[in-house]
XYZ file of C-alpha atoms in Angstrom:
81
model
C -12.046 -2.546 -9.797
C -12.058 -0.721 -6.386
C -9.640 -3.064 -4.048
C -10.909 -2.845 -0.364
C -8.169 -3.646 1.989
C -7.979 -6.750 4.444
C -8.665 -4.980 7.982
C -4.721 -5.221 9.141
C -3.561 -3.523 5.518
C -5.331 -0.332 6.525
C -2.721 1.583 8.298
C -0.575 0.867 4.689
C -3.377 2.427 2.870
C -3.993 5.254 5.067
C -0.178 5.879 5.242
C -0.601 5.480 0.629
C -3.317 8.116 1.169
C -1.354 10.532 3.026
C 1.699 10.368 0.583
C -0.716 11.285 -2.371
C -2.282 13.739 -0.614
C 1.480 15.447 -0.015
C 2.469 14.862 -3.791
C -0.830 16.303 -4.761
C 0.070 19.696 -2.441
C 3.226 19.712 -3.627
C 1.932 19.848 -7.281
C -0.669 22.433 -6.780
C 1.326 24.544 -5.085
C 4.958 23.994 -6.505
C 6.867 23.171 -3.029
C 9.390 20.941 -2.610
C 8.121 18.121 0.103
C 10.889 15.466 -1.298
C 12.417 15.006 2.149
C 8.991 14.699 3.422
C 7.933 12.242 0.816
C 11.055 10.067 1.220
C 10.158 9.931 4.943
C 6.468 8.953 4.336
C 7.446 6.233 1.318
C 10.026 4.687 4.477
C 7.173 4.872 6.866
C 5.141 3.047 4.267
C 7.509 0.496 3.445
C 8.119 -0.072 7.403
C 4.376 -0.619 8.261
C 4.137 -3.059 5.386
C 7.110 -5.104 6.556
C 6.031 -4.871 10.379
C 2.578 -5.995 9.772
C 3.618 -8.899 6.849
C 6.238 -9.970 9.545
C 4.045 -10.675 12.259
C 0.837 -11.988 10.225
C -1.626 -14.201 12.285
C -2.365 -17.667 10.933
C -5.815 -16.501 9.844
C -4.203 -13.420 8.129
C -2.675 -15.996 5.692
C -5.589 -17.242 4.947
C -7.301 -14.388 4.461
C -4.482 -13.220 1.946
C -4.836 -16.658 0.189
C -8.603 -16.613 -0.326
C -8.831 -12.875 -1.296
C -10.663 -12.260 -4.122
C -9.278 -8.900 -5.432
C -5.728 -9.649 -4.988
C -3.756 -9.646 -8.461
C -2.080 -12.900 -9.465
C 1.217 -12.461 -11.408
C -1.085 -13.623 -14.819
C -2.394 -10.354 -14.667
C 0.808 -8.636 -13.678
C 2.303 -10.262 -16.682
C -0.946 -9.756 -18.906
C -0.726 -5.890 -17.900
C 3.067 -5.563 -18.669
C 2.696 -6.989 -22.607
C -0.850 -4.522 -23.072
């Protein structure tokens, strides 16, 4: 299933993009980016807490009634598979 993000979770998953990306160069082309991927994965985690932190009312909501999101059943489902 293809997860679309809520509209204020799409700097996270433009920042998740960009880390790939750089992990995928650094594959193809054997370089070492690891300071640059620790820097990105601390941007990541930074967006996600600044944005979390300072949710809206409505933003809850939205996070409540979305569809996609996994429920810890299915965490726990895929950990036992």
């Amino acid at each position: 299933m293809d997860v679309q993000p809520l509209d204020f979770e799409k700097p996270i998953l433009e920042l998740q993009r960009r880390l790939q990306d750089l992990r995928d160069h650094s594959g193809e082309h054997a370089l070492d980016f690891e300071a640059e991927v620790e820097s990105m994965e601390r941007k990541i985690r930074e967006t996600r807490r600044e944005i979390y932190d300072n949710l809206t009312a409505w933003q809850r909501v939205q996070i409540a009634l979305y569809v996609q999101r996994s429920f810890v059943l299915d965490d726990i489902a895929s950990r036992f598979m």
